[in-house]
Coordinates of C-alpha atoms in Angstrom, one line a residue:
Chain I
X1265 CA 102.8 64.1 116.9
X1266 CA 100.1 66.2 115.4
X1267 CA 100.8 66.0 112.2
X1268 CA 98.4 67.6 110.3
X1269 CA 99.5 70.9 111.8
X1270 CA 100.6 72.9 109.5
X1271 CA 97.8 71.0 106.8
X1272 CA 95.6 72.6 108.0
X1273 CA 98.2 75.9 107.9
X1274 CA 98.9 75.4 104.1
X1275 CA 95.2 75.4 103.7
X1276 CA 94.5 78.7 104.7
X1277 CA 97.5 80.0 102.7
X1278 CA 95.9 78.2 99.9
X1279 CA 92.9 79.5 100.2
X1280 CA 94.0 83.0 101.0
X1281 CA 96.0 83.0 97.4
X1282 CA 92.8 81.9 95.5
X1283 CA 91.0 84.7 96.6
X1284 CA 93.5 86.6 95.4
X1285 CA 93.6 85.8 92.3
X1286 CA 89.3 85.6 92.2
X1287 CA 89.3 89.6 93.6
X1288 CA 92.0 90.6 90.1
X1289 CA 89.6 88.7 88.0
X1290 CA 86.7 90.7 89.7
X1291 CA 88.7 93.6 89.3
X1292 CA 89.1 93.0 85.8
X1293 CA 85.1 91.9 85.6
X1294 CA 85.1 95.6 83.1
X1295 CA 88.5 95.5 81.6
X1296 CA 88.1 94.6 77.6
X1297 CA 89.5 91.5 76.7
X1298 CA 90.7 90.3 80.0
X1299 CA 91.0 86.7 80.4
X1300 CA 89.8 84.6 83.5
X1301 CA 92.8 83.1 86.2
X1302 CA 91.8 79.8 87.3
X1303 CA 93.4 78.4 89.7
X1304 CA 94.6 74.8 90.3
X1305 CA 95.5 73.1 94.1
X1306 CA 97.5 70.6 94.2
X1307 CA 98.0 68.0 97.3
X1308 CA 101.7 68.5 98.7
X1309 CA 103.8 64.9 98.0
X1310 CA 102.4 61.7 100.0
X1311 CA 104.3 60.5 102.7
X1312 CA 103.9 56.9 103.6
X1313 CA 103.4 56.0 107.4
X1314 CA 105.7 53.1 109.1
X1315 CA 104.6 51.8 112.1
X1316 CA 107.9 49.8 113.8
X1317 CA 106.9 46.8 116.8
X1318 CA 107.7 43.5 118.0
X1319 CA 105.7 40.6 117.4
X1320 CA 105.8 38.4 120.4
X1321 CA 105.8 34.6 119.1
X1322 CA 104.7 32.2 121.7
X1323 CA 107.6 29.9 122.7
X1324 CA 108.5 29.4 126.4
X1325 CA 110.9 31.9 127.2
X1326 CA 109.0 34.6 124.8
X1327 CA 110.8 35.4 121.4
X1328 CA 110.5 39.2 120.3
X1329 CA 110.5 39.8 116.6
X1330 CA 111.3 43.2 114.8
X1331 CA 108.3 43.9 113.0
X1332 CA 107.3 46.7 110.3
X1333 CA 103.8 47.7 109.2
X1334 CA 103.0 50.0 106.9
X1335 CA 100.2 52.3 108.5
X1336 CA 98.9 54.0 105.3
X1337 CA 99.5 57.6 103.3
X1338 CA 99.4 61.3 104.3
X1339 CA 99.4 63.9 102.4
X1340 CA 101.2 67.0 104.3
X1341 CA 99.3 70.3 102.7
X1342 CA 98.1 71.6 99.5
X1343 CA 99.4 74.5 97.6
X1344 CA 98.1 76.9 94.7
X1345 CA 99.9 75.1 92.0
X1346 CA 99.2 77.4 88.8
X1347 CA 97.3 80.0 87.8
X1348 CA 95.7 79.4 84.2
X1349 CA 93.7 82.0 82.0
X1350 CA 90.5 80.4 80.7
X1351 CA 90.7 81.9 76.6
X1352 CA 86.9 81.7 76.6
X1353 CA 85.7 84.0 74.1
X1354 CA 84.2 87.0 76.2
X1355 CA 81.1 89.3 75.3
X1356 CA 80.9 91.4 72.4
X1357 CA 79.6 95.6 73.2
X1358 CA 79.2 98.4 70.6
X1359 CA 80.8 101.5 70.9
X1360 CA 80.8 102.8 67.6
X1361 CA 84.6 103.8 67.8
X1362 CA 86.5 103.0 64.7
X1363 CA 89.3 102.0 67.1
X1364 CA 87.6 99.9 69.3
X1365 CA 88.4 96.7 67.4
X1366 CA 86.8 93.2 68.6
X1367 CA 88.3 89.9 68.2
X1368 CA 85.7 86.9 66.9
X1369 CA 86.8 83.2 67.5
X1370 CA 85.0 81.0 64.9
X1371 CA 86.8 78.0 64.3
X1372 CA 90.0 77.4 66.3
X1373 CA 91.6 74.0 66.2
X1374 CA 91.5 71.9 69.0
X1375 CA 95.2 70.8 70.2
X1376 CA 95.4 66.9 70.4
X1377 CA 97.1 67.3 73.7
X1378 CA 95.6 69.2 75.7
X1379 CA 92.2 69.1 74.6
X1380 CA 92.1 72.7 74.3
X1381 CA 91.9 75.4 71.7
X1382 CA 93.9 77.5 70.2
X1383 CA 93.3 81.4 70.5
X1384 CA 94.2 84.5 68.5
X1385 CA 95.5 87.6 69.5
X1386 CA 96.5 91.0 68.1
X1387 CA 99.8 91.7 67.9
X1388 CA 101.8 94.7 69.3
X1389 CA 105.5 95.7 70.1
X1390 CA 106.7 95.3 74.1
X1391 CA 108.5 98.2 75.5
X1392 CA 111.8 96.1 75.3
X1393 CA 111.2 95.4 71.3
X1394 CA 109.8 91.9 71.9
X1395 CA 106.3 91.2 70.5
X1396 CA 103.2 91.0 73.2
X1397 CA 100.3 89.4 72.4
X1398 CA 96.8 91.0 73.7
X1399 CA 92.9 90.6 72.9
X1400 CA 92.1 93.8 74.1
X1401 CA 91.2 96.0 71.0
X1402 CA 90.5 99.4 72.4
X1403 CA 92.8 100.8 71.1
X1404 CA 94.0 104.6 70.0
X1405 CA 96.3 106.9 67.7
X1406 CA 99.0 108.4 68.7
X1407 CA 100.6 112.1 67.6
X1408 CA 102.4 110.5 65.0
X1409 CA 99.4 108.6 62.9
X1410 CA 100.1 104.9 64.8
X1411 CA 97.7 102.7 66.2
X1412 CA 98.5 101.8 69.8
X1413 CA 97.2 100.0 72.2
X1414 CA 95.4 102.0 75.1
X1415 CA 99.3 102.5 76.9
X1416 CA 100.9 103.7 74.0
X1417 CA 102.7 100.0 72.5
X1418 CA 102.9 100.0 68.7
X1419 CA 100.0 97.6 67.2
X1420 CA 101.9 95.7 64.1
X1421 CA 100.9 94.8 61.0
X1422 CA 101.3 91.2 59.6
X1423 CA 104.9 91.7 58.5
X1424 CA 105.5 93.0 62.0
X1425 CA 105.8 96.7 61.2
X1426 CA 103.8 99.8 62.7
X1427 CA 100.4 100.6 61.5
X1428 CA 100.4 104.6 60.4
X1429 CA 97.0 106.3 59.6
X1430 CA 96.5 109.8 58.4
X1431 CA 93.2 110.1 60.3
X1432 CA 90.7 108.0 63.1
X1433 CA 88.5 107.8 59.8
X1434 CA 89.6 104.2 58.6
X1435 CA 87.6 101.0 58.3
X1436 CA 88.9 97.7 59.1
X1437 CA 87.2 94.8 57.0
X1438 CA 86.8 91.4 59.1
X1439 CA 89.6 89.3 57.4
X1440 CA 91.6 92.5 59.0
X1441 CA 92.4 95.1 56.0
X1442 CA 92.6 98.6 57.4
X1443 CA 91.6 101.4 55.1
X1444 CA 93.1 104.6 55.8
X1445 CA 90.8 108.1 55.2
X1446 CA 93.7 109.0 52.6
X1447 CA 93.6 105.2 50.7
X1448 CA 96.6 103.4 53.1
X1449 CA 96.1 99.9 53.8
X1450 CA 97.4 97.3 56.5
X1451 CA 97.1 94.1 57.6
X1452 CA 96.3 93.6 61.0
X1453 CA 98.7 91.2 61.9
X1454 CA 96.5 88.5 63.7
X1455 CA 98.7 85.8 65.8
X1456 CA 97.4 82.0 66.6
X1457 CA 98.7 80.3 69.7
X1458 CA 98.1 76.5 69.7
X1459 CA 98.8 76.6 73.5
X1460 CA 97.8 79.7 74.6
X1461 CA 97.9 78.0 77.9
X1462 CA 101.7 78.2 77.4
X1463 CA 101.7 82.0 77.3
X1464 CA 102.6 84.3 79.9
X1465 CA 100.5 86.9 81.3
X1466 CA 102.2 90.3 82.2
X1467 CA 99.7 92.9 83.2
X1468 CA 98.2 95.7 81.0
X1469 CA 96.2 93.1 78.7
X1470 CA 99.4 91.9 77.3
X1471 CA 100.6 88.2 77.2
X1472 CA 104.5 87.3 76.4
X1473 CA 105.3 84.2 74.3
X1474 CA 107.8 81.4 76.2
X1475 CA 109.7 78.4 74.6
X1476 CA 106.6 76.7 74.4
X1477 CA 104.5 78.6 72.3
X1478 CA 105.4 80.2 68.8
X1479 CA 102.9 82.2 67.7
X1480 CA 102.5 81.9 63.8
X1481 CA 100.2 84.0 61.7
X1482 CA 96.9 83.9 62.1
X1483 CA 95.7 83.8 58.3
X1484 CA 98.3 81.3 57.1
X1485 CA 97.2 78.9 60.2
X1486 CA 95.4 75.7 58.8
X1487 CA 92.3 76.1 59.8
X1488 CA 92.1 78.8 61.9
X1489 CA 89.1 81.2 61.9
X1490 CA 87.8 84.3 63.1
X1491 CA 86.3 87.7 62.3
X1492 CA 87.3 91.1 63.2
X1493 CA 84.3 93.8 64.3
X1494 CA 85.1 97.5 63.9
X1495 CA 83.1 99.5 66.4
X1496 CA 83.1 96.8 69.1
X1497 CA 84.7 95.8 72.2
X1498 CA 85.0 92.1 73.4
X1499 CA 84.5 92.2 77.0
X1500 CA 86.0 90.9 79.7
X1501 CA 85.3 87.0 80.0
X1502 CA 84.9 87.0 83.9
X1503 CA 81.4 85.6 85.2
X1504 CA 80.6 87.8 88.3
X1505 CA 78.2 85.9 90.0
X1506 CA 80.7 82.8 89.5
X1507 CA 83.6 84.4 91.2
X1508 CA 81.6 86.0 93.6
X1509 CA 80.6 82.1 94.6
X1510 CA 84.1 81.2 94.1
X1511 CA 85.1 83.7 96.3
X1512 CA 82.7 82.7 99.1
X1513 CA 83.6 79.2 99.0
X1514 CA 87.1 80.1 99.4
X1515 CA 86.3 81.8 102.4
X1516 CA 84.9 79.1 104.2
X1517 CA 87.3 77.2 103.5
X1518 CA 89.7 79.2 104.9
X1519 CA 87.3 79.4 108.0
X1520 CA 87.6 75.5 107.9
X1521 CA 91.0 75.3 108.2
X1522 CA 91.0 78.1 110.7
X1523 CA 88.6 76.0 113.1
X1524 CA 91.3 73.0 112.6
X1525 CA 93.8 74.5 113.4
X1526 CA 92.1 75.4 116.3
X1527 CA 91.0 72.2 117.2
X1528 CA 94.8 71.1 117.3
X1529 CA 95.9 73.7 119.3
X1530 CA 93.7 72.8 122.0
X1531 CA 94.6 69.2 122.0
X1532 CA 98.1 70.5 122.1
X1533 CA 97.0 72.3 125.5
X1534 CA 95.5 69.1 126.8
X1535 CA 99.1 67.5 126.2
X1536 CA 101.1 70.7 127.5
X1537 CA 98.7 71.2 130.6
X1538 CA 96.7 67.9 131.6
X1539 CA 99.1 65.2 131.1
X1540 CA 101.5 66.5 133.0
X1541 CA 99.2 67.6 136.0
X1542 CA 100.1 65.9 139.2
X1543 CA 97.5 65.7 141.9
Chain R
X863 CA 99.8 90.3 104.1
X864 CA 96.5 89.7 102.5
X865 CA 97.0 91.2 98.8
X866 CA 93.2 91.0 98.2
X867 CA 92.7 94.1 99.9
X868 CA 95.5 96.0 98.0
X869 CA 94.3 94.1 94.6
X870 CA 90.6 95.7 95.5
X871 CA 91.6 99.4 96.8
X872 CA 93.7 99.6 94.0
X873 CA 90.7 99.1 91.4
X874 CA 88.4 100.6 94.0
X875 CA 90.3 104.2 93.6
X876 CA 90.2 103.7 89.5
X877 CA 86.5 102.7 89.3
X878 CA 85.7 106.3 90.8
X879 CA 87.6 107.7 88.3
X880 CA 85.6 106.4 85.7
X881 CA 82.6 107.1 87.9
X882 CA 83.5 111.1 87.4
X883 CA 83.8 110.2 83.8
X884 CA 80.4 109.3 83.7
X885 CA 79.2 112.6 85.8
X886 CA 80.9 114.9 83.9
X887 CA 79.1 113.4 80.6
X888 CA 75.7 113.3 82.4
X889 CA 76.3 116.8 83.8
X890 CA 76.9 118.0 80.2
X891 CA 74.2 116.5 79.1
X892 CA 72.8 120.0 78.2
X893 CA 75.8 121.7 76.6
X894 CA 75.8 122.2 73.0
X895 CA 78.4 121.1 70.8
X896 CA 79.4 118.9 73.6
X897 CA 81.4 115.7 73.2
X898 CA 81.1 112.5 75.6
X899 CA 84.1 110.9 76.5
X900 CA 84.3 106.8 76.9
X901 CA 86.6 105.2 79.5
X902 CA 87.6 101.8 79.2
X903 CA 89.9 99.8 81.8
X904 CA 93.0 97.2 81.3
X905 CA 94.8 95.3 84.0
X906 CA 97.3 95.8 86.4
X907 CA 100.8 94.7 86.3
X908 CA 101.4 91.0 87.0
X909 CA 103.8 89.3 89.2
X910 CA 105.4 86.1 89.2
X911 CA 105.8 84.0 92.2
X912 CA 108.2 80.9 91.4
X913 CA 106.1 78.2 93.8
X914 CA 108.6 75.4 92.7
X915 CA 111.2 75.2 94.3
X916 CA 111.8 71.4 93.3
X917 CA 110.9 71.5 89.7
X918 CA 111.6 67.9 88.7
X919 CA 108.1 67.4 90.9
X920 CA 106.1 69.1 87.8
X921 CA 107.9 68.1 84.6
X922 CA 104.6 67.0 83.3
X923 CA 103.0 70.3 84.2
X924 CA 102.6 72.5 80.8
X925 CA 102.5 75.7 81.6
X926 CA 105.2 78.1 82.2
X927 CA 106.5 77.7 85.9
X928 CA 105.9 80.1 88.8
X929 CA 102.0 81.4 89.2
X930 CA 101.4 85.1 88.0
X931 CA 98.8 87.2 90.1
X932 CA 97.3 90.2 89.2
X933 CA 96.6 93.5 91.8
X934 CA 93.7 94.7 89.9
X935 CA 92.4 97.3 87.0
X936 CA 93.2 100.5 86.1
X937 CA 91.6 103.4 84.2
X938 CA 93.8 102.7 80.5
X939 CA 92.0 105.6 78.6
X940 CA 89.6 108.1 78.5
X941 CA 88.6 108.5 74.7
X942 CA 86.8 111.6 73.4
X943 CA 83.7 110.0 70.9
X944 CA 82.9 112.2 67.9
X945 CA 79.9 111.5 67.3
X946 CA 77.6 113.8 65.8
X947 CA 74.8 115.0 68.0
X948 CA 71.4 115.7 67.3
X949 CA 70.0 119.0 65.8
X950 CA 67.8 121.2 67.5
X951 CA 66.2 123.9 65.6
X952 CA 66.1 127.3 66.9
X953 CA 65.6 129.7 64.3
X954 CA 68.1 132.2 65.5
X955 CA 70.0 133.4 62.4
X956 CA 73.6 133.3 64.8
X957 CA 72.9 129.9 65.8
X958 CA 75.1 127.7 63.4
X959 CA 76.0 123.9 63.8
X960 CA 77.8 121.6 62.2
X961 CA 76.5 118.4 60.3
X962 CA 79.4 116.9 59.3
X963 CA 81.5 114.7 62.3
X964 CA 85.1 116.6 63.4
X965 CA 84.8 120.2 62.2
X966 CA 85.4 123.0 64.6
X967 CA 85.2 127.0 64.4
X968 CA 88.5 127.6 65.2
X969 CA 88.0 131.1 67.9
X970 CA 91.0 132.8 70.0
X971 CA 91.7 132.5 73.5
X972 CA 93.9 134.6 75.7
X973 CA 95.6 132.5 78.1
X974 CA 98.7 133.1 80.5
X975 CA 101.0 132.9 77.4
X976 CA 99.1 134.8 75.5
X977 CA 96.5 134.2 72.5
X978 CA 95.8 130.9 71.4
X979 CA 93.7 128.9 68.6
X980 CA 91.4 126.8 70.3
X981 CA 88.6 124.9 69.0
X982 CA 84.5 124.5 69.5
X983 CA 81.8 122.9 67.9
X984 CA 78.8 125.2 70.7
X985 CA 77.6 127.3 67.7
X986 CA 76.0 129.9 69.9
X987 CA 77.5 133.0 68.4
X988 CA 76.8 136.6 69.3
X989 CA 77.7 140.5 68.1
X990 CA 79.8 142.0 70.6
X991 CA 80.5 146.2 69.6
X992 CA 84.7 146.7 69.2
X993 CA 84.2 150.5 68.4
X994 CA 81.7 152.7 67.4
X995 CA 81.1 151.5 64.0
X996 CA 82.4 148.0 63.9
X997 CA 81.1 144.8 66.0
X998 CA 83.1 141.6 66.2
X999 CA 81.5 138.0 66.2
X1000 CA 81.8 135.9 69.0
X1001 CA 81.3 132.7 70.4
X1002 CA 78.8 132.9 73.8
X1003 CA 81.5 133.3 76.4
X1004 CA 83.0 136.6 74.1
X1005 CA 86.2 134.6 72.8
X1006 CA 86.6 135.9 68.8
X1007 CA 85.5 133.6 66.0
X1008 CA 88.5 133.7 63.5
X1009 CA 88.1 133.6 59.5
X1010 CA 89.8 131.2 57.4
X1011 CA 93.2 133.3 57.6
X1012 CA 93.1 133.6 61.5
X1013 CA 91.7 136.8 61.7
X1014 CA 88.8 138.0 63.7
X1015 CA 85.8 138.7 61.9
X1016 CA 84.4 142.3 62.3
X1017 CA 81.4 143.8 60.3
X1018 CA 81.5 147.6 59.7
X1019 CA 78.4 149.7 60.1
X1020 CA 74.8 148.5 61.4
X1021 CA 74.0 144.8 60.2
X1022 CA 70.7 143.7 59.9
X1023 CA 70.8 140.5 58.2
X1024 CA 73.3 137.3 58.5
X1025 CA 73.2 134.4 56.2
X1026 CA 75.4 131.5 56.6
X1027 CA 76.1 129.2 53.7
X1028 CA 76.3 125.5 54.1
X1029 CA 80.3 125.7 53.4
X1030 CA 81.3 128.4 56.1
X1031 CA 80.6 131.6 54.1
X1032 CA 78.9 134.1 56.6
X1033 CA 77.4 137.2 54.9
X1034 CA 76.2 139.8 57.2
X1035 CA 73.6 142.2 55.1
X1036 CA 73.9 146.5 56.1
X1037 CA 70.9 148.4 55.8
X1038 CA 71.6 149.6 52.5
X1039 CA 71.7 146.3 51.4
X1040 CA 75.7 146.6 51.0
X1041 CA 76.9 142.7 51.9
X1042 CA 79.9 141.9 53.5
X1043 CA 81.7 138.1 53.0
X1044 CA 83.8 136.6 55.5
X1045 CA 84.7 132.7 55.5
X1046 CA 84.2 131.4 58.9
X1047 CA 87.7 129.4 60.0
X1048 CA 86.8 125.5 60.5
X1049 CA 89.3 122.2 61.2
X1050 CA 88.8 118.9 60.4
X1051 CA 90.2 117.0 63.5
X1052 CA 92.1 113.8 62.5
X1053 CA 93.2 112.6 65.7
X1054 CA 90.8 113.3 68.2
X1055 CA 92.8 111.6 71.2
X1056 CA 95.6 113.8 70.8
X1057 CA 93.7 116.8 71.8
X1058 CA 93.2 118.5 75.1
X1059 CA 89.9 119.7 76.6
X1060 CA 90.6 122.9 77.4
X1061 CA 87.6 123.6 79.6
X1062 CA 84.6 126.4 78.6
X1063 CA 83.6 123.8 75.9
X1064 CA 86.9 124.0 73.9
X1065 CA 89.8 121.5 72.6
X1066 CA 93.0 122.6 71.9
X1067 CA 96.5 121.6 71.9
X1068 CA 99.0 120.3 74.4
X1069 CA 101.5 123.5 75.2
X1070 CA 104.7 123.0 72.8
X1071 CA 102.7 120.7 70.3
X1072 CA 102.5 122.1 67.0
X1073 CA 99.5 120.7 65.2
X1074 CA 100.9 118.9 62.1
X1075 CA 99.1 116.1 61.0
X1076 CA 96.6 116.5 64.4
X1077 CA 93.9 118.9 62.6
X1078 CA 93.6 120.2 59.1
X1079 CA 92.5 123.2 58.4
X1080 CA 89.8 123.6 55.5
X1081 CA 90.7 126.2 53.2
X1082 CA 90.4 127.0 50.0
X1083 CA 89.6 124.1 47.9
X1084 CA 88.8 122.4 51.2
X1085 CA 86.4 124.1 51.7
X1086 CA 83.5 122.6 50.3
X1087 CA 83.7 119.7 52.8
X1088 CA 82.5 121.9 55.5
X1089 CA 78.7 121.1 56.3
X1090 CA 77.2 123.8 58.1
X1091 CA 73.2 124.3 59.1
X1092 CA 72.3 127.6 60.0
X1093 CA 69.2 128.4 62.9
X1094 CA 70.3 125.3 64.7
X1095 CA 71.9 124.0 67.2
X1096 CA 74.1 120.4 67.4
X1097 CA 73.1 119.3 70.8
X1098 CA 75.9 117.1 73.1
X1099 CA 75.8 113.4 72.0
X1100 CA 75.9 112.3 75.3
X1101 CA 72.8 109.1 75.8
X1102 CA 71.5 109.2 78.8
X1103 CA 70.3 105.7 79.1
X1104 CA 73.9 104.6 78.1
X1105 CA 75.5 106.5 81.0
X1106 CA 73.0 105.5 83.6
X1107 CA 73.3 102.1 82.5
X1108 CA 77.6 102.3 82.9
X1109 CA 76.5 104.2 85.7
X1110 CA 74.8 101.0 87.4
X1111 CA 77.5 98.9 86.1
X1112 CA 80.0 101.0 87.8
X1113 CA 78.3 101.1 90.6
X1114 CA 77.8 96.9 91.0
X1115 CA 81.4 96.6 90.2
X1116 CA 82.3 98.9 92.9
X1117 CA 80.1 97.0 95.5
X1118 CA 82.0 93.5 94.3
X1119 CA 85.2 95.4 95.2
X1120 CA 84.2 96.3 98.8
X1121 CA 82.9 93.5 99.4
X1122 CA 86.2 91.7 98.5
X1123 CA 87.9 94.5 101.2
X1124 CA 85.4 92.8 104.4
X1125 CA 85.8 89.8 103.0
X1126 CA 89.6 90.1 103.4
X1127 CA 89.4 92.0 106.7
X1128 CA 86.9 89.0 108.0
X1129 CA 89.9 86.8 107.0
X1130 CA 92.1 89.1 108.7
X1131 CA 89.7 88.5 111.8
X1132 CA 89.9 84.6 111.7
X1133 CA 94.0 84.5 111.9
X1134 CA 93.6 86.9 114.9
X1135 CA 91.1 84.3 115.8
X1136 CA 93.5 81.7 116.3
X1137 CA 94.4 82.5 119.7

């Protein structure tokens, strides 16, 4: 009967999810190297409509014939397919820390596939021993000498070990050699994701790698560009006045579907009170 | 439920943190020897919602499957900036400051657990009298500034003049021209972030940390790394312009945030609206 129903129901769910995801990115409108959710909708699967009649053929008694039409297609909804981070490069800001490090895109490839490019990231041990991936580079030093990241993971070097400095004193140069106060040196160890759109995101700045994307190093990646700055901080790429927008227009179209839905339950009262109305 | 509202109380509550970050800097402003501390935010935990129930729909699709939201930002760190402050001239022979970036007079504190070494870079010392003949030096809120072996430093007889050198040496001249030579205790902090601010102006360590590797202490040969001015004062290196301007930053992001709570309550509103 009225079939568009729950449409108009999905809508609003739909449009209730993509404001969630534009508030985080508000949220994270400060954080340092946060990374945009978009979000994509995506029409639920088309139904074709049937119609099923009789053709009446003129002959004297009146022959009936089965007859099927096709009436056209309906899409029954839409839904928040994905959510995908947008690996702009965000804002650079001084802070004069020596461990506020910022990550510089230069040249990154663009992947033949998706027409997107790559993006690099710093490197740092997970809790569970696998390595995360993260552009935010305000980082720290713990008790025992090691850079971290601002919760405490291990930042690795480009053989995958711990960084250990005697002092906050170091410089970093921008192809990524750190040199300690007492002479040390490290590599940074600087990943490159071809599909960074492939990564997972986890929370805390950190992104996990999945089947689909092997990170390789960064300075052995044909290529592949960038600069490190000591003393800055890239910022968050989130556009507020954009999401702001974003968010308003997601609003009314939730009101929109809202007022549809409406609309259909007062032709459903029609049905359930006026048809049926004798006298 | 509408996780907006969560996703924007949740950051709201942080944001005021760092908004009492920013106070406490601004309200410091003032305090010599004073060190601003920088907060900087990172993201909340994600979670994964698996949308697909049919996944042979979206082979084509690229992307890891499921959708991963976000429920806002948090406060990750609250870093103590080292940064030398600007001189002020003062002419007082007691006043001292230091021109080099992490030294500290190392001065004694008696806490609940007893004395402790804590550490200060306000240079405001006095004279305070221990006995008849002998007076002790001491920073402005009467805690004893220690020598290089840990000791406090106390002058015998009537002082008239004090000299400090530019490497720590404080000389305090008696009226018959008799000097004595003590060498003022001073650390070099390595890791800053490891510290704890103590309150009254002062760092020191966590309780049960010993200090290995944390602070050296310059002694001896060391010594001549020090870099101390004498008649000044090192005045906090908080900017004011930058802190208002976080300040207003702070502020708009909060506003963004509320207005993401009515906007979710309005939504609220239009599912009550239905009926």
């Amino acid at each position: 009967m009225f079939r568009g129903f729950y449409t108009a129901a999905s809508g609003m769910l739909a449009q209730q999810r993509r404001t969630e995801v534009l508030t985080n990115n508000m949220a994270n409108a400060n954080t340092p190297g946060f990374k945009a959710d978009q979000t994509s909708l995506r029409a639920f699967p088309e139904m074709l409509l049937q119609r099923m009649g009789q053709q009446t053929v003129p002959t004297e008694n009146g022959l009936n014939l089965p007859f099927n039409g096709e009436v056209g297609r309906l899409t029954t909804g839409v839904y928040m397919q994905e959510t995908l981070p947008s690996f702009m490069q965000g804002d650079m800001k001084e802070t004069g820390m020596n461990t506020d490090l910022a990550l510089l895109d230069l040249n990154l490839p663009v992947n033949p596939d998706t027409g997107l490019r790559g993006s690099v990231f710093y490197a740092a041990a997970g809790i569970d021993g696998e390595p995360r991936y993260t552009r935010n580079g305000n980082f720290t030093i713990d008790g025992g000498g090691y850079l971290t990241t601002a919760s405490g993971l291990y930042i690795l070097d480009d053989a995958g070990e711990r960084i250990q400095l005697s002092s906050d004193r170091f410089t970093v140069s921008e192809d990524g050699v750190i040199t300690g106060e007492a002479g040390e040196t490290a590599r940074l160890g600087i990943m490159y994701a071809q599909n960074p759109e492939s990564l997972r995101k986890e929370g805390d700045g950190l992104f996990a790698a999945t089947e689909e994307s092997v990170l390789e190093n960064a300075y052995n990646a044909p290529n592949v560009q960038f600069k490190l700055q000591q003393g800055y901080l890239e910022r968050s790429n989130v556009d507020a006045s954009r999401t702001m927008t974003d968010m308003m227009t997601a609003y009314r179209s939730f009101e929109a579907n809202q007022k549809v839905l409406q609309a259909y339950d007062r032709s459903m009262e029609k049905a359930a009170n006026e048809i049926g109305r004798i006298g | 439920m509408n996780r907006t509202m969560i996703t924007a109380t949740n950051t709201l509550a942080q944001l005021q943190k760092q908004m009492e970050i920013v106070s406490h800097n601004v309200a410091n402003i003032d305090t010599a020897g004073y060190k601003r501390r920088e907060a900087n935010f990172t993201d909340l935990l994600f979670q994964q919602f698996n949308n697909q129930r049919n996944p042979n729909a979206e082979t084509a699709r690229l992307t890891p499957a499921g959708i991963r939201q976000g429920v806002g930002a948090k406060l990750a760190q609250s870093q103590i900036v080292m940064k030398q402050g600007a001189l002020k001239a003062t002419e007082r022979p007691l006043d001292l400051a230091f021109t080099k970036e992490g030294q500290y007079f190392r001065v004694l504190e008696q806490t609940e657990d007893g004395a402790a070494v804590r550490f200060t870079r306000a240079g405001t010392l006095y004279l305070t009298p221990v006995s008849e003949n002998e007076t002790m030096l001491v920073t402005g809120d009467g805690l004893p500034v220690l020598d290089e072996n840990n000791n406090s430093i106390i002058i015998n007889g009537q002082a008239k003049n004090f000299k400090v050198t530019e490497t720590g040496s404080f000389l305090a001249e008696a009226a018959n021209g008799s000097i004595q030579e003590f060498n003022l205790g001073v650390v070099l902090i390595n890791k800053p972030q490891f510290l704890e601010q103590k309150g009254d102006n002062l760092l020191g360590l966590s309780d049960g940390v010993d200090g290995d590797g944390i602070f050296t202490e310059l002694n001896g040969a060391l010594r001549g790394q020090i870099g101390m001015a004498q008649g000044s004062l090192e005045q906090s290196n908080v900017d004011m312009s930058k802190e208002m301007t976080d300040l207003i930053n702070l502020q708009r992001a909060y506003q963004f945030q509320s207005r993401s709570v009515s906007m979710a309550d309005q939504m609220m509103g239009l599912i009550n609206g239905i009926r």
